[in-house]
Short mmCIF file of C-alpha atoms in Angstrom, two decimals:
data_model
loop_
_atom_site.label_atom_id
_atom_site.label_comp_id
_atom_site.label_asym_id
_atom_site.label_seq_id
_atom_site.Cartn_x
_atom_site.Cartn_y
_atom_site.Cartn_z
CA MET A 1 16.99 -14.17 -73.67
CA ASN A 2 18.03 -10.78 -71.73
CA SER A 3 20.66 -12.54 -69.22
CA THR A 4 21.32 -10.29 -66.13
CA THR A 5 23.81 -8.47 -65.99
CA ILE A 6 25.88 -7.31 -63.24
CA THR A 7 28.49 -4.40 -63.19
CA ASN A 8 31.42 -4.96 -61.26
CA ALA A 9 30.07 -8.01 -59.30
CA LYS A 10 33.15 -8.85 -57.75
CA GLU A 11 34.05 -5.47 -55.93
CA ARG A 12 30.52 -4.41 -54.53
CA ILE A 13 30.15 -8.60 -53.34
CA GLU A 14 33.12 -7.36 -51.24
CA HIS A 15 32.14 -4.11 -50.29
CA ILE A 16 29.03 -5.76 -49.21
CA GLU A 17 30.84 -7.82 -46.96
CA ASP A 18 33.16 -4.84 -45.38
CA ILE A 19 29.95 -3.23 -44.20
CA LEU A 20 28.22 -7.01 -42.61
CA SER A 21 31.55 -7.25 -40.90
CA SER A 22 31.87 -2.92 -39.65
CA VAL A 23 27.63 -3.60 -38.81
CA ALA A 24 28.36 -6.84 -36.85
CA ALA A 25 31.22 -5.23 -35.37
CA GLY A 26 29.31 -2.54 -34.42
CA ASP A 27 29.39 0.28 -36.36
CA LEU A 28 25.56 1.46 -37.50
CA ASP A 29 26.45 4.51 -39.39
CA LEU A 30 27.51 2.33 -42.22
CA ARG A 31 25.26 1.51 -45.88
CA ILE A 32 26.09 0.13 -48.81
CA GLU A 33 26.56 3.02 -51.76
CA SER A 34 26.09 1.99 -54.95
CA GLU A 35 26.48 3.91 -58.27
CA PHE A 36 25.01 0.98 -59.88
CA GLU A 37 21.68 0.21 -60.96
CA ASP A 38 21.06 -3.85 -61.82
CA ASP A 39 19.98 -7.04 -60.04
CA LEU A 40 22.21 -6.51 -57.44
CA THR A 41 20.92 -3.05 -56.54
CA GLY A 42 18.12 -5.00 -54.85
CA VAL A 43 19.69 -6.84 -52.74
CA GLU A 44 21.67 -3.60 -51.09
CA GLN A 45 19.06 -2.07 -50.74
CA ALA A 46 17.65 -4.81 -48.54
CA ILE A 47 20.58 -5.32 -46.66
CA ASN A 48 20.81 -1.49 -46.19
CA LEU A 49 16.70 -1.70 -44.79
CA LEU A 50 18.02 -4.71 -42.30
CA ILE A 51 20.75 -2.24 -41.18
CA ASP A 52 17.92 0.48 -40.37
CA ASP A 53 15.58 -1.59 -38.22
CA LEU A 54 18.67 -3.17 -36.65
CA THR A 55 20.20 0.47 -35.45
CA HIS A 56 16.62 0.91 -34.71
CA GLU A 57 15.75 -2.17 -32.59
CA LEU A 58 19.07 -1.74 -30.28
CA LYS A 59 18.40 2.09 -29.57
CA LYS A 60 15.60 1.17 -28.36
CA SER A 61 16.85 -1.65 -26.28
CA LEU A 62 19.63 0.36 -25.01
CA LYS A 63 16.79 3.08 -23.97
CA LEU A 64 15.12 0.04 -22.27
CA LYS A 65 18.45 -1.52 -20.58
CA GLN A 66 18.62 2.70 -19.11
CA GLU A 67 15.33 2.83 -17.87
CA MET A 68 15.73 -0.78 -16.23
CA GLU A 69 18.65 0.79 -14.37
CA GLU A 70 17.22 3.29 -13.49
CA LYS A 71 14.87 2.06 -11.95
CA LEU A 72 17.14 -0.66 -10.46
CA MET A 73 18.67 2.37 -8.58
CA LYS A 74 15.43 3.56 -7.46
CA ILE A 75 14.32 0.63 -5.83
CA GLN A 76 17.75 0.02 -4.05
CA GLU A 77 17.15 3.63 -3.20
CA GLN A 78 13.28 2.76 -1.53
CA GLN A 79 15.10 -0.32 -0.01
CA LYS A 80 17.96 1.61 1.79
CA THR A 81 15.10 3.41 2.93
CA ILE A 82 13.35 1.39 4.43
CA LEU A 83 16.24 -0.18 5.65
CA GLN A 84 16.57 2.90 7.70
CA GLN A 85 13.21 3.55 8.59
CA GLN A 86 13.33 -0.09 10.30
CA GLU A 87 16.05 1.18 12.23
CA ASP A 88 14.24 4.33 13.22
CA LEU A 89 11.31 2.68 14.31
CA MET A 90 12.92 0.33 16.29
CA GLU A 91 14.43 3.51 18.50
CA LEU A 92 11.03 5.22 18.11
CA SER A 93 8.72 2.06 19.23
CA SER A 94 10.41 1.40 22.77
CA PRO A 95 8.85 4.42 25.27
CA VAL A 96 8.15 4.12 28.42
CA SER A 97 5.79 6.77 29.76
CA LYS A 98 4.64 7.85 33.51
CA VAL A 99 1.35 8.18 33.42
CA TRP A 100 0.65 8.60 37.65
CA GLU A 101 2.34 8.21 40.34
CA ASN A 102 4.34 5.63 40.44
CA ILE A 103 3.17 3.70 37.06
CA LEU A 104 4.78 3.56 33.94
CA ILE A 105 3.19 2.53 30.54
CA LEU A 106 5.44 0.98 28.00
CA PRO A 107 3.26 -0.21 24.62
CA VAL A 108 4.39 -2.60 22.66
CA ILE A 109 3.63 -2.27 19.23
CA GLY A 110 4.45 -4.04 16.19
CA THR A 111 6.80 -7.04 15.64
CA LEU A 112 9.20 -7.25 18.86
CA ASP A 113 12.50 -9.27 17.53
CA SER A 114 14.83 -10.01 19.60
CA GLN A 115 17.42 -6.31 19.21
CA ARG A 116 13.45 -4.62 19.54
CA THR A 117 13.14 -6.89 22.94
CA GLN A 118 16.74 -5.62 24.37
CA ILE A 119 16.20 -2.28 23.85
CA MET A 120 12.29 -1.98 25.30
CA MET A 121 14.01 -4.23 27.85
CA GLU A 122 16.85 -1.76 28.62
CA ASN A 123 13.85 1.26 28.01
CA LEU A 124 11.45 0.01 30.93
CA LEU A 125 14.90 -0.84 33.49
CA GLN A 126 15.87 2.40 33.26
CA LYS A 127 13.03 4.09 33.43
CA ILE A 128 11.92 1.98 36.00
CA VAL A 129 15.35 3.15 38.24
CA THR A 130 15.63 6.64 37.07
CA THR A 131 11.57 7.11 38.17
CA GLY A 132 11.71 5.06 41.21
CA CYS A 133 8.44 3.69 40.27
CA THR A 134 6.94 0.06 41.23
CA THR A 135 4.41 -1.03 38.63
CA ALA A 136 5.26 -0.57 34.96
CA ILE A 137 2.19 -1.88 32.54
CA LEU A 138 3.51 -4.04 29.18
CA ASP A 139 -0.03 -3.43 26.48
CA ILE A 140 0.41 -5.56 24.44
CA THR A 141 -2.56 -5.07 22.51
CA GLY A 142 -0.22 -3.97 19.53
CA VAL A 143 1.45 -7.30 18.50
CA PRO A 144 -0.34 -9.52 16.41
CA THR A 145 1.82 -12.56 17.02
CA VAL A 146 2.83 -14.30 20.71
CA ASP A 147 5.01 -16.96 19.86
CA THR A 148 6.89 -18.35 22.06
CA GLN A 149 10.24 -16.25 21.38
CA VAL A 150 7.55 -13.16 22.28
CA ALA A 151 6.30 -15.06 25.83
CA ASN A 152 10.12 -15.96 26.43
CA HIS A 153 11.00 -11.80 26.36
CA LEU A 154 7.97 -10.68 28.24
CA LEU A 155 8.95 -13.62 31.13
CA LYS A 156 12.42 -12.18 31.35
CA THR A 157 11.86 -8.62 31.38
CA VAL A 158 8.84 -8.79 34.24
CA THR A 159 11.45 -10.57 36.13
CA ALA A 160 13.70 -8.23 35.85
CA ALA A 161 12.12 -5.76 36.54
CA ARG A 162 11.06 -7.98 39.50
CA LEU A 163 14.31 -7.69 40.19
CA LEU A 164 14.83 -3.60 40.62
CA GLY A 165 11.75 -4.00 43.08
CA ALA A 166 8.52 -2.99 40.53
CA GLU A 167 5.76 -5.26 39.62
CA CYS A 168 4.56 -4.80 35.87
CA ILE A 169 1.24 -6.07 34.34
CA VAL A 170 1.04 -8.01 30.62
CA SER A 171 -2.26 -6.20 29.25
CA GLY A 172 -4.16 -6.71 25.94
CA ILE A 173 -3.51 -10.58 25.87
CA SER A 174 -6.57 -10.99 22.71
CA PRO A 175 -8.92 -13.96 23.23
CA ALA A 176 -7.50 -15.60 19.86
CA ILE A 177 -3.92 -14.95 21.47
CA ALA A 178 -4.68 -16.16 24.62
CA GLN A 179 -5.96 -19.33 23.26
CA THR A 180 -2.63 -20.12 21.19
CA ILE A 181 -0.44 -19.11 24.18
CA VAL A 182 -2.26 -22.01 26.19
CA HIS A 183 -2.14 -24.49 22.92
CA LEU A 184 1.36 -23.73 22.92
CA GLY A 185 1.84 -24.56 26.54
CA ILE A 186 3.59 -21.75 27.66
CA ASN A 187 3.37 -20.63 31.42
CA LEU A 188 2.44 -17.64 31.75
CA SER A 189 1.42 -18.20 35.22
CA ASN A 190 3.93 -16.51 37.27
CA ILE A 191 2.87 -12.66 35.10
CA LEU A 192 -0.01 -10.41 36.18
CA THR A 193 -1.92 -10.28 33.54
CA LYS A 194 -4.77 -8.11 32.41
CA ALA A 195 -7.23 -8.20 29.42
CA THR A 196 -7.37 -4.62 29.04
CA LEU A 197 -5.16 -1.39 29.32
CA GLN A 198 -7.75 -0.31 31.34
CA ASP A 199 -8.03 -3.37 34.13
CA ALA A 200 -4.42 -2.96 34.07
CA MET A 201 -4.62 0.84 35.26
CA ILE A 202 -6.83 0.33 37.05
CA TYR A 203 -5.74 -2.45 39.38
CA ALA A 204 -2.14 -0.11 39.58
CA LEU A 205 -4.29 2.92 40.66
CA ARG A 206 -6.25 0.28 43.66
CA LYS A 207 -2.58 -0.97 44.35
CA ASN A 208 -1.32 2.61 44.63
CA GLU A 209 -3.82 4.04 46.38
CA GLN A 210 -2.92 1.21 49.36
CA LEU A 211 0.45 2.24 48.97
CA ILE A 212 0.13 5.64 49.46
CA ASN A 213 -2.32 4.42 52.83
CA GLY A 214 0.49 2.07 53.70
CA LYS A 215 2.89 5.49 53.71
CA VAL A 216 0.10 7.23 55.67
CA VAL A 217 0.45 4.63 58.32
CA LEU A 218 3.32 4.20 58.04
CA ASN A 219 4.22 7.79 58.83
CA GLN A 220 2.00 8.23 61.76
CA ILE A 221 3.67 5.36 63.14
CA ASP A 222 6.67 7.37 62.45
CA THR A 223 5.24 10.42 64.33
CA ASP A 224 3.91 8.04 66.74
CA GLU A 225 6.78 6.70 68.11
CA PRO A 226 8.59 8.51 71.04
CA LYS A 227 11.23 10.75 70.41
CA MET B 1 17.17 -30.88 2.01
CA ILE B 2 14.63 -33.52 2.96
CA GLU B 3 12.04 -32.78 -0.14
CA LEU B 4 8.51 -33.48 1.18
CA VAL B 5 6.42 -34.65 -2.00
CA SER B 6 3.60 -32.06 -2.23
CA ASP B 7 0.17 -33.23 -3.75
CA PRO B 8 0.27 -32.70 -7.56
CA GLY B 9 -3.64 -30.87 -6.61
CA TRP B 10 -2.16 -27.77 -4.35
CA GLU B 11 -2.22 -24.78 -5.57
CA LEU B 12 0.80 -22.71 -4.91
CA LEU B 13 0.67 -19.57 -2.88
CA GLU B 14 3.76 -18.38 -2.84
CA GLU B 15 7.57 -19.33 -2.24
CA LEU B 16 9.63 -17.32 0.13
CA ASN B 17 13.00 -17.92 1.36
CA ILE B 18 13.72 -17.02 5.03
CA GLU B 19 17.52 -15.73 5.91
CA THR B 20 17.00 -12.57 8.72
CA GLU B 21 14.70 -11.69 11.13
CA PHE B 22 12.56 -9.27 9.26
CA ASP B 23 11.60 -12.12 6.32
CA ILE B 24 10.54 -13.98 9.19
CA VAL B 25 7.92 -11.40 10.37
CA LYS B 26 7.24 -10.64 6.07
CA ALA B 27 6.40 -14.63 5.90
CA ARG B 28 4.04 -14.71 8.70
CA GLN B 29 2.29 -12.19 7.65
CA SER B 30 1.62 -13.60 4.52
CA VAL B 31 0.48 -16.77 6.27
CA ARG B 32 -1.98 -14.71 8.03
CA GLN B 33 -3.20 -12.94 4.83
CA TYR B 34 -3.74 -16.60 3.40
CA ALA B 35 -5.78 -17.67 5.65
CA LYS B 36 -7.88 -14.86 6.14
CA ASP B 37 -8.48 -15.57 2.46
CA ALA B 38 -9.16 -18.85 2.90
CA GLY B 39 -11.93 -17.49 5.69
CA MET B 40 -10.55 -18.71 8.98
CA GLY B 41 -11.53 -16.59 11.94
CA ILE B 42 -9.47 -14.72 14.33
CA VAL B 43 -8.30 -17.82 15.93
CA ASP B 44 -7.97 -19.69 13.56
CA GLN B 45 -5.24 -17.20 11.84
CA THR B 46 -3.68 -16.29 15.42
CA ARG B 47 -2.75 -20.38 15.41
CA ILE B 48 -1.50 -20.89 12.01
CA THR B 49 0.40 -17.71 12.25
CA THR B 50 2.12 -18.65 15.76
CA ALA B 51 2.80 -21.65 14.76
CA VAL B 52 4.65 -21.16 11.47
CA SER B 53 6.26 -18.51 13.77
CA GLU B 54 7.86 -20.91 15.40
CA LEU B 55 8.84 -23.14 12.40
CA PHE B 56 10.53 -19.89 10.40
CA ARG B 57 12.46 -19.04 14.13
CA ASN B 58 13.44 -22.45 14.16
CA MET B 59 14.90 -21.99 10.74
CA TYR B 60 16.65 -18.95 11.44
CA MET B 61 18.09 -19.52 14.42
CA TYR B 62 19.08 -23.36 14.19
CA ALA B 63 19.36 -23.60 9.84
CA GLY B 64 20.66 -20.28 9.19
CA GLY B 65 17.48 -19.84 7.97
CA GLY B 66 15.77 -22.45 4.68
CA VAL B 67 12.93 -21.96 2.28
CA VAL B 68 8.87 -21.57 2.80
CA ARG B 69 6.39 -23.30 0.62
CA ILE B 70 2.51 -21.91 1.08
CA GLN B 71 -0.25 -23.73 -1.05
CA LYS B 72 -3.94 -24.65 -0.30
CA GLY B 73 -5.66 -27.58 -1.18
CA MET B 74 -7.41 -30.87 -0.05
CA TYR B 75 -5.53 -32.15 2.93
CA GLU B 76 -6.93 -35.22 4.28
CA GLY B 77 -10.76 -34.40 2.63
CA HIS B 78 -10.24 -30.97 4.17
CA PRO B 79 -9.81 -27.90 2.12
CA ALA B 80 -6.06 -26.43 3.96
CA LEU B 81 -3.73 -24.14 4.26
CA VAL B 82 -0.03 -26.02 3.50
CA ILE B 83 3.24 -24.40 4.58
CA THR B 84 6.10 -26.84 4.25
CA CYS B 85 9.56 -25.52 5.77
CA MET B 86 12.64 -27.01 4.86
CA ASP B 87 16.51 -25.94 5.68
CA ASN B 88 19.54 -27.07 5.33
CA GLY B 89 20.66 -27.05 8.70
CA PRO B 90 22.21 -29.54 10.80
CA GLY B 91 19.39 -31.75 10.94
CA ILE B 92 17.28 -33.25 14.43
CA ASP B 93 19.36 -35.68 16.30
CA ASP B 94 16.62 -37.04 18.42
CA ILE B 95 12.94 -36.27 16.90
CA THR B 96 10.96 -37.82 19.77
CA LEU B 97 13.55 -35.67 22.42
CA ALA B 98 12.77 -32.29 20.23
CA MET B 99 9.07 -33.03 20.26
CA GLN B 100 8.98 -33.10 24.20
CA ASP B 101 7.58 -29.96 26.22
CA GLY B 102 10.09 -27.86 27.96
CA TYR B 103 13.55 -29.24 26.06
CA THR B 104 15.45 -27.18 23.80
CA SER B 105 19.24 -27.54 22.42
CA GLY B 106 19.45 -23.79 22.06
CA GLN B 107 18.20 -20.78 23.80
CA GLY B 108 14.74 -21.01 23.91
CA MET B 109 11.86 -22.18 25.90
CA GLY B 110 11.56 -26.05 24.09
CA TYR B 111 7.80 -24.95 23.66
CA GLY B 112 8.36 -24.09 19.75
CA LEU B 113 7.60 -27.62 18.30
CA PRO B 114 5.42 -29.63 20.41
CA GLY B 115 3.77 -25.89 20.78
CA ALA B 116 3.47 -25.74 16.73
CA LYS B 117 1.89 -29.11 16.52
CA ARG B 118 -0.97 -28.16 18.80
CA LEU B 119 -1.84 -25.30 17.06
CA VAL B 120 -1.96 -26.99 13.88
CA ASP B 121 -4.03 -29.74 12.21
CA ASP B 122 -1.37 -32.17 11.13
CA PHE B 123 2.30 -31.86 11.55
CA VAL B 124 4.72 -33.65 9.28
CA LEU B 125 8.73 -33.71 10.62
CA GLN B 126 11.53 -35.09 9.08
CA SER B 127 15.20 -34.71 9.91
CA GLU B 128 18.52 -36.57 9.21
CA PRO B 129 21.40 -35.50 10.81
CA GLY B 130 23.56 -33.59 8.28
CA GLN B 131 20.59 -33.71 5.79
CA GLY B 132 18.93 -30.51 7.35
CA THR B 133 14.94 -30.29 8.97
CA SER B 134 11.68 -30.30 6.79
CA VAL B 135 8.56 -29.42 8.23
CA ARG B 136 4.82 -29.65 7.15
CA VAL B 137 1.89 -28.17 8.63
CA ALA B 138 -1.68 -28.26 7.55
CA LYS B 139 -4.38 -26.34 9.14
CA TRP B 140 -8.29 -26.39 7.97
CA LYS B 141 -11.57 -24.41 9.07
#
């Protein structure tokens, strides 16, 4: 019987231990070197192969980690952009335009949060003062949800405009929103409302007509008055 | 937080956190979409969206935020959309008073809770001072 012989067994096992502890510490370039060919050689080669595999896997996961970090950075940048756009939108989305003599239109689109409503109200009141318009149409066709907060904001805006001598007309309340407002229990009867922007516009023009006619009458009275 | 027990038959559609005003809008849009997916008409979509909008806003304003769970399943024999809002806020001292039209402890109009109740088919409110408030609403076709 040939008994297996392992040359320099003690030194070689110590060498294996050294290499393994170095690898465990992170040095993946080391491999077990041996000039002998015997039963231990298979073990040595197997360990070397394992280290190869480990190296490969580690590199792969490192690459993945890098990719994830890059993606995370991208997402964070996108979030920044979204926040920025939200802010931009907030400023852009409250245009008040004078569309006719005496008539302002404020189309409201999207969601009315407290910050936006504040800007909207300030813009509208400012414009009422600078243009001297006495009718303002708030068109909420583009507002998908009117809850108590939105209704409250509308009421406040209308009241503030009234204090400046302007009448507000709220237009664009959809049938679904009308029903919802009724169920919520909010009383909007203090606000003049019209179903569509067109109706509101017609109303405002009629009022304008009366106003202009009224002015004419006033002028006549003025001129008729003896000096 | 007061945990309202879910029916094991309900399917969880989404769970969201309300921390900012923007979260309210996002959560509201989700609810509208699920209502649409459930085949609800525009009026029902608007009702449930408005009702949850009131609840989300309450959580945001009075409790600094909370958790929203959107589920669907059978509710009292109807295929329904079930939305549960839970917060860790101060809780409601007097629930009867809070459910009264026109009563508010803050700056609102006082129609949020009673209005939301009228807009949905079922409304469950549990609250303990210091323990938070949990509200569950269900809407079916």
